[in-house]
Every structure is written in C-alpha cells, then in structure tokens.
Tab-separated table of C-alpha atoms (C1' of nucleotides) in Angstrom:
chain	number	residue	atom	x	y	z
A	1	MET	CA	6.016	58.103	-15.475
A	2	ARG	CA	8.165	60.242	-17.730
A	3	ILE	CA	7.422	59.920	-21.446
A	4	ALA	CA	9.631	61.608	-24.049
A	5	THR	CA	9.650	61.906	-27.827
A	6	TRP	CA	12.568	62.935	-30.017
A	7	ASN	CA	13.200	63.046	-33.732
A	8	VAL	CA	16.941	62.364	-33.667
A	9	ASN	CA	17.671	62.774	-37.412
A	10	SER	CA	19.789	59.600	-37.675
A	11	LEU	CA	20.341	57.455	-34.602
A	12	LYS	CA	23.711	56.393	-35.954
A	13	ALA	CA	24.912	59.993	-36.140
A	14	ARG	CA	23.273	60.857	-32.791
A	15	LEU	CA	23.824	57.740	-30.658
A	16	SER	CA	26.345	59.232	-28.220
A	17	PHE	CA	24.195	62.336	-27.878
A	18	VAL	CA	21.121	60.208	-27.173
A	19	GLU	CA	22.981	58.097	-24.608
A	20	SER	CA	24.170	61.233	-22.829
A	21	TRP	CA	20.669	62.703	-22.848
A	22	ILE	CA	19.037	59.532	-21.487
A	23	GLY	CA	21.526	59.498	-18.623
A	24	GLU	CA	20.652	63.080	-17.812
A	25	VAL	CA	16.852	63.058	-18.236
A	26	GLN	CA	16.070	59.436	-17.306
A	27	PRO	CA	12.866	58.979	-19.306
A	28	ASP	CA	10.795	55.902	-18.527
A	29	VAL	CA	9.661	55.704	-22.138
A	30	LEU	CA	11.473	57.332	-25.065
A	31	CYS	CA	9.952	57.416	-28.539
A	32	LEU	CA	12.443	58.024	-31.336
A	33	GLN	CA	11.865	59.042	-34.939
A	34	GLU	CA	14.057	59.274	-38.020
A	35	THR	CA	16.474	56.614	-36.841
A	36	LYS	CA	17.362	56.264	-40.550
A	37	MET	CA	18.405	52.635	-40.249
A	38	LYS	CA	17.211	49.099	-40.808
A	39	ASP	CA	16.195	46.895	-37.876
A	40	ALA	CA	19.430	44.889	-38.154
A	41	ALA	CA	21.469	48.039	-37.491
A	42	PHE	CA	19.480	49.199	-34.458
A	43	PRO	CA	21.812	49.380	-31.421
A	44	SER	CA	19.563	47.501	-28.985
A	45	GLY	CA	22.567	46.532	-26.869
A	46	VAL	CA	23.363	50.164	-26.138
A	47	PHE	CA	19.843	50.717	-24.837
A	48	ALA	CA	19.868	47.433	-22.905
A	49	ALA	CA	23.045	48.561	-21.146
A	50	LEU	CA	21.148	51.656	-20.027
A	51	GLY	CA	18.279	49.502	-18.733
A	52	TYR	CA	15.863	49.886	-21.643
A	53	GLU	CA	13.980	47.315	-23.650
A	54	THR	CA	13.442	48.436	-27.227
A	55	VAL	CA	11.473	47.854	-30.372
A	56	HIS	CA	12.485	49.391	-33.678
A	57	PHE	CA	10.853	49.567	-37.088
A	58	GLY	CA	13.121	50.621	-39.905
A	59	ASN	CA	13.369	49.252	-43.418
A	60	SER	CA	15.698	51.653	-45.244
A	61	GLN	CA	18.010	54.617	-44.748
A	62	TRP	CA	14.965	56.873	-44.354
A	63	ASN	CA	12.291	57.144	-41.661
A	64	GLY	CA	12.586	54.556	-38.873
A	65	VAL	CA	10.874	54.698	-35.462
A	66	ALA	CA	11.592	53.122	-32.093
A	67	ILE	CA	10.380	52.854	-28.520
A	68	ALA	CA	12.732	52.410	-25.563
A	69	SER	CA	11.198	51.571	-22.191
A	70	ARG	CA	12.511	50.823	-18.717
A	71	VAL	CA	9.014	49.989	-17.403
A	72	GLY	CA	8.458	46.920	-19.590
A	73	LEU	CA	7.820	46.519	-23.298
A	74	VAL	CA	5.404	43.892	-24.626
A	75	SER	CA	2.994	43.316	-27.511
A	76	ALA	CA	5.055	45.243	-30.039
A	77	GLN	CA	3.544	45.954	-33.435
A	78	GLN	CA	5.399	47.341	-36.460
A	79	GLY	CA	3.294	49.379	-38.866
A	80	PHE	CA	-0.446	49.910	-38.883
A	81	ASP	CA	-2.825	47.211	-37.717
A	82	GLY	CA	-3.390	44.633	-40.435
A	83	GLU	CA	-0.214	45.503	-42.341
A	84	ASP	CA	2.553	43.018	-43.076
A	85	PRO	CA	5.622	44.890	-41.774
A	86	SER	CA	7.802	43.316	-44.452
A	87	GLN	CA	5.580	44.904	-47.097
A	88	VAL	CA	5.339	48.389	-45.561
A	89	PRO	CA	7.117	50.841	-47.885
A	90	GLU	CA	7.942	53.422	-45.191
A	91	ALA	CA	8.536	52.572	-41.522
A	92	ARG	CA	6.645	55.319	-39.699
A	93	ILE	CA	4.841	53.758	-36.733
A	94	VAL	CA	5.728	51.252	-34.053
A	95	SER	CA	3.628	50.478	-30.987
A	96	ALA	CA	4.121	48.606	-27.718
A	97	THR	CA	2.654	48.346	-24.240
A	98	CYS	CA	5.010	49.930	-21.698
A	99	GLY	CA	3.826	49.404	-18.148
A	100	SER	CA	0.101	50.045	-18.423
A	101	VAL	CA	0.369	52.444	-21.365
A	102	ARG	CA	-0.186	51.610	-25.021
A	103	VAL	CA	2.539	53.687	-26.671
A	104	SER	CA	3.040	54.511	-30.346
A	105	SER	CA	6.056	56.265	-31.843
A	106	VAL	CA	5.053	57.960	-35.081
A	107	TYR	CA	6.829	59.822	-37.860
A	108	VAL	CA	4.125	61.473	-39.943
A	109	PRO	CA	5.034	62.132	-43.597
A	110	ASN	CA	6.299	65.666	-44.244
A	111	GLY	CA	3.929	66.439	-47.123
A	112	ARG	CA	6.465	68.633	-48.949
A	113	SER	CA	3.941	71.085	-50.435
A	114	VAL	CA	0.217	71.653	-50.115
A	115	GLY	CA	-1.638	69.932	-52.934
A	116	SER	CA	1.196	67.595	-53.916
A	117	GLU	CA	0.854	63.820	-53.986
A	118	HIS	CA	3.069	63.766	-50.896
A	119	TYR	CA	0.582	66.021	-49.129
A	120	ALA	CA	-2.296	63.688	-50.025
A	121	TYR	CA	-0.214	60.787	-48.704
A	122	LYS	CA	0.332	62.689	-45.448
A	123	LEU	CA	-3.393	63.287	-44.959
A	124	ASP	CA	-4.161	59.665	-45.783
A	125	TRP	CA	-1.478	58.478	-43.368
A	126	LEU	CA	-2.982	60.568	-40.559
A	127	ALA	CA	-6.445	59.156	-41.313
A	128	ARG	CA	-4.993	55.652	-41.140
A	129	LEU	CA	-3.484	56.490	-37.755
A	130	THR	CA	-6.970	57.172	-36.407
A	131	THR	CA	-8.193	53.894	-37.945
A	132	HIS	CA	-5.239	52.071	-36.365
A	133	LEU	CA	-6.125	53.398	-32.906
A	134	GLU	CA	-9.778	52.453	-33.370
A	135	ALA	CA	-8.671	48.915	-34.219
A	136	THR	CA	-6.054	48.390	-31.501
A	137	CYS	CA	-7.064	50.275	-28.359
A	138	THR	CA	-9.763	52.360	-26.716
A	139	PRO	CA	-9.592	55.921	-25.386
A	140	ASP	CA	-10.590	54.793	-21.882
A	141	GLN	CA	-7.228	52.960	-21.695
A	142	PRO	CA	-3.944	54.815	-21.060
A	143	VAL	CA	-2.757	55.563	-24.600
A	144	ALA	CA	0.159	57.786	-25.670
A	145	VAL	CA	0.777	58.577	-29.336
A	146	CYS	CA	4.120	60.353	-29.488
A	147	GLY	CA	6.239	61.618	-32.318
A	148	ASP	CA	6.979	64.013	-35.111
A	149	PHE	CA	3.544	64.847	-36.506
A	150	ASN	CA	4.850	67.422	-39.003
A	151	VAL	CA	1.790	69.491	-38.094
A	152	ALA	CA	1.720	72.550	-35.829
A	153	PRO	CA	-1.606	72.223	-33.939
A	154	ASP	CA	-2.458	75.926	-34.184
A	155	ASP	CA	-1.002	79.374	-34.819
A	156	ARG	CA	0.497	79.552	-31.313
A	157	ASP	CA	2.830	76.783	-32.427
A	158	VAL	CA	4.654	78.631	-35.223
A	159	TRP	CA	7.015	81.612	-35.020
A	160	ASP	CA	5.081	83.675	-37.552
A	161	PRO	CA	1.687	82.464	-38.826
A	162	ALA	CA	1.741	84.978	-41.682
A	163	ALA	CA	5.080	83.640	-42.917
A	164	CYS	CA	3.653	80.099	-42.896
A	165	THR	CA	0.505	80.828	-44.890
A	166	GLY	CA	0.071	78.360	-47.715
A	167	MET	CA	2.753	76.020	-46.405
A	168	THR	CA	2.469	72.511	-45.093
A	169	HIS	CA	2.335	71.885	-41.325
A	170	VAL	CA	-0.282	74.635	-40.803
A	171	SER	CA	-3.009	73.909	-43.390
A	172	SER	CA	-6.612	73.403	-42.298
A	173	ALA	CA	-6.701	69.833	-43.590
A	174	GLU	CA	-3.604	68.855	-41.608
A	175	ARG	CA	-4.936	70.461	-38.443
A	176	GLU	CA	-8.317	68.783	-38.975
A	177	ALA	CA	-6.520	65.429	-39.178
A	178	LEU	CA	-5.049	66.136	-35.738
A	179	GLU	CA	-8.511	67.121	-34.520
A	180	ALA	CA	-9.809	63.740	-35.689
A	181	LEU	CA	-7.299	62.136	-33.331
A	182	GLU	CA	-8.547	64.415	-30.565
A	183	ARG	CA	-12.151	63.456	-31.316
A	184	TRP	CA	-11.148	59.811	-30.905
A	185	GLY	CA	-9.963	60.688	-27.426
A	186	LEU	CA	-6.449	62.112	-27.464
A	187	THR	CA	-5.287	65.354	-25.843
A	188	ASP	CA	-2.215	67.453	-26.679
A	189	SER	CA	-0.570	67.027	-23.270
A	190	PHE	CA	2.024	69.790	-23.767
A	191	ARG	CA	-0.754	72.317	-24.436
A	192	LEU	CA	-2.264	71.615	-21.014
A	193	PHE	CA	0.726	73.412	-19.466
A	194	HIS	CA	1.599	75.991	-22.128
A	195	LYS	CA	-1.424	77.935	-23.343
A	196	ASP	CA	0.508	80.955	-24.578
A	197	GLY	CA	2.439	79.221	-27.353
A	198	GLY	CA	5.819	80.384	-28.587
A	199	LEU	CA	7.519	77.135	-27.554
A	200	TYR	CA	8.847	75.046	-30.413
A	201	SER	CA	10.340	71.594	-30.922
A	202	TRP	CA	11.858	71.974	-34.402
A	203	TRP	CA	14.064	74.612	-35.996
A	204	ASP	CA	15.512	74.446	-39.509
A	205	TYR	CA	19.240	73.761	-39.587
A	206	GLN	CA	19.631	76.551	-42.103
A	207	GLY	CA	20.142	80.211	-41.451
A	208	GLY	CA	20.538	80.049	-37.688
A	209	SER	CA	16.818	79.467	-37.192
A	210	PHE	CA	17.240	78.129	-33.664
A	211	HIS	CA	18.976	81.242	-32.382
A	212	LYS	CA	16.510	83.477	-34.218
A	213	GLY	CA	13.530	81.718	-32.647
A	214	ILE	CA	12.257	80.574	-36.041
A	215	GLY	CA	10.634	77.262	-35.174
A	216	MET	CA	7.487	75.194	-34.900
A	217	ARG	CA	6.002	72.850	-32.321
A	218	ILE	CA	5.393	69.710	-34.355
A	219	ASP	CA	6.595	67.020	-31.923
A	220	LEU	CA	3.627	65.996	-29.811
A	221	VAL	CA	2.690	63.691	-26.968
A	222	LEU	CA	-1.001	62.960	-27.497
A	223	VAL	CA	-2.595	61.088	-24.611
A	224	SER	CA	-5.962	59.592	-23.739
A	225	ARG	CA	-8.047	60.898	-20.845
A	226	PRO	CA	-6.676	58.538	-18.159
A	227	LEU	CA	-3.184	59.913	-18.837
A	228	ALA	CA	-4.235	63.514	-19.406
A	229	ASP	CA	-5.806	63.471	-15.946
A	230	ARG	CA	-2.446	62.401	-14.488
A	231	ALA	CA	-0.231	64.867	-16.388
A	232	ILE	CA	2.016	66.904	-14.081
A	233	SER	CA	4.334	68.866	-16.353
A	234	ALA	CA	5.605	69.170	-19.912
A	235	LEU	CA	8.692	70.730	-21.432
A	236	VAL	CA	10.818	71.061	-24.536
A	237	ASP	CA	14.476	70.384	-23.753
A	238	ARG	CA	16.019	73.211	-25.762
A	239	ASN	CA	19.469	72.363	-24.388
A	240	ALA	CA	19.362	69.201	-26.481
A	241	ARG	CA	19.074	71.374	-29.618
A	242	LYS	CA	22.558	72.723	-28.852
A	243	LYS	CA	25.935	71.163	-29.501
A	244	ARG	CA	27.262	69.297	-26.483
A	245	ASP	CA	30.741	67.843	-25.931
A	246	GLY	CA	31.467	68.328	-29.605
A	247	MET	CA	28.369	66.372	-30.605
A	248	SER	CA	26.054	68.053	-33.099
A	249	PRO	CA	22.328	68.227	-32.337
A	250	SER	CA	19.283	67.037	-34.230
A	251	ASP	CA	17.114	69.745	-35.771
A	252	HIS	CA	14.438	68.661	-33.238
A	253	ALA	CA	14.522	68.996	-29.467
A	254	PRO	CA	13.035	66.297	-27.212
A	255	VAL	CA	9.611	66.836	-25.634
A	256	VAL	CA	9.212	65.399	-22.119
A	257	VAL	CA	5.896	64.934	-20.295
A	258	GLU	CA	5.584	63.754	-16.710
A	259	PHE	CA	2.605	61.763	-15.403
A	260	ALA	CA	1.677	60.838	-11.842
A	261	ASP	CA	1.984	57.106	-11.174
B	1	DA	C1'	22.978	86.513	-52.705
B	2	DT	C1'	17.449	81.548	-56.273
B	3	DG	C1'	21.501	80.817	-51.261
B	4	DG	C1'	21.551	78.412	-46.749
B	5	DT	C1'	22.411	73.011	-43.250
B	6	DA	C1'	22.496	68.194	-42.218
B	7	DG	C1'	22.336	63.143	-43.207
B	8	DC	C1'	21.909	59.530	-46.378
B	9	DG	C1'	25.616	57.431	-49.514
B	10	DC	C1'	28.199	58.644	-53.640
B	11	DT	C1'	24.442	61.311	-57.160
B	12	DG	C1'	21.022	63.780	-55.939
B	13	DC	C1'	17.225	63.165	-52.581
B	14	DT	C1'	14.892	64.216	-48.225
B	15	DA	C1'	13.819	67.309	-44.762
DNA sequence: ATGGTAGCGCTGCTA
C-alpha cells in the first residue's frame, strides 16, 4: 500500500499538476492539504475518473483537507471527534478508513510566531489531535496520520538549525506536541529510512529557496506500529516541486511511503 | 535592497 501526503497550495490552481502526478506515482491513498476551497467546489469527479473515492473538508478559501483512496473509503469524519463540522471555524482534519487503515489528513496551524495567540492555537490544535486519536482509534490498529504538521521533528529536518532559532516549526513545545503523538503510538515513518536528515518537503517560494536547499521537513506520515512494521520505503518527490509542462508547483513536495500488503 | 513569491479575491491577508 502506497500512502502519500501533499500540501498542494490550492487544489484549483494545482488540479492538472495533481492529476499528472497521480497518474505517474499511482498512490493508493493520497492526503491533500490546503485545497483552499469549499466542499461544493471539490472536484470529486476528476478523482473518480482516476479511480479514487474522496472525502473533502473545506469551509472557506483557506485551509481545506482531503483524502483520495483507490482501496476503499468509508466512515469519513470531518473535523475532530465530537465537533459539528458546520461549526468548525477552520477545516484542518478529515479522516476515513481506507482498506484496513484509519487515515487522517491534517493541516496543522502555522503558528506565525512563537508566543503569539496563533502559536497557542497551534499547540492547542496539536493537543486536540492526540485527544481525537484517543477517542476514535487505538494504536494497535493500522493508523496513518498524514499531512502538513508545520513542525520539523528535529534539527536534522531543517537546513540550518542556527538560522531557525526562535522561530516556529522548531520550538521545544511544538516538538513536544509531536512527541505526544509518538507516545500515543505513532512513528515518523520517513525517519525509519532516512536517519541522516537533510531531506525536506517544503521550501519557501521566495528567494530561490528550493534551489539553494533552504527547506524543512514538515510534511509527515505518522503511522501506528502495525504499519511501521510493514514500511518498505519512503521518499520526498522533489520533481513535483519543479515546474512541469508549464504548470507551477506547490511550495511543498509530496511525501510517499510504501507498506507491504 | 525592510525586499522577495504565490494564492486568495480585489484590499490586504496568509503562508
């Protein structure tokens, strides 16, 4: 089973790119973030034509998350457990069972600056993610929580730790929130195959960051033990961070993890 | 060089 996650920075602007990429990579499950559209605008027919069932959660021109699956998609849930999706201010998590795996696609708040109210909201959101998992599944099941976490797990995951000091994405509190997810029973599947670091999933659009190697690994596929034990390989598709056929890329590259069936 | 890029939607916000 091939599971991928990709912050596409507007699905409307990126749809042809995403279609092309799906045809090339053939993921079984694809988690998308920053679709930047409402549910009514989600192009489910395009995915259906490619053989994918989908669920989307978007309620404005910001945020928006989706799951596309060609191995079944049932028991979809928009938002955190116990929330009324119509009352959720920001659409940042959607979950569904794809094959035997309970999948969530998450777009963690950016946080903007350490100490700001947005930063507190980010930490609270991550704590609620742990609570959501506790309420909806168990770590002895196959669980995959995939998405843009806006946190680099450790210093191997940023181009220059010194340059990032004091910034969001690297603070102790953010990393401890990820560790709380790991204590619940999730493993950073990409890390299993890349201990040395230096591989990133996001590069700022500005200043030629991609070509300068100025990036961070903030897009993660966190999996429970039954899946971690079956992980075969993991990669960042850097080619998808480059223009193709005149189509401009997202500022994130897709992360793809392969699991034995 | 207090900039730079991209997407939203139409003025400035978000990342």
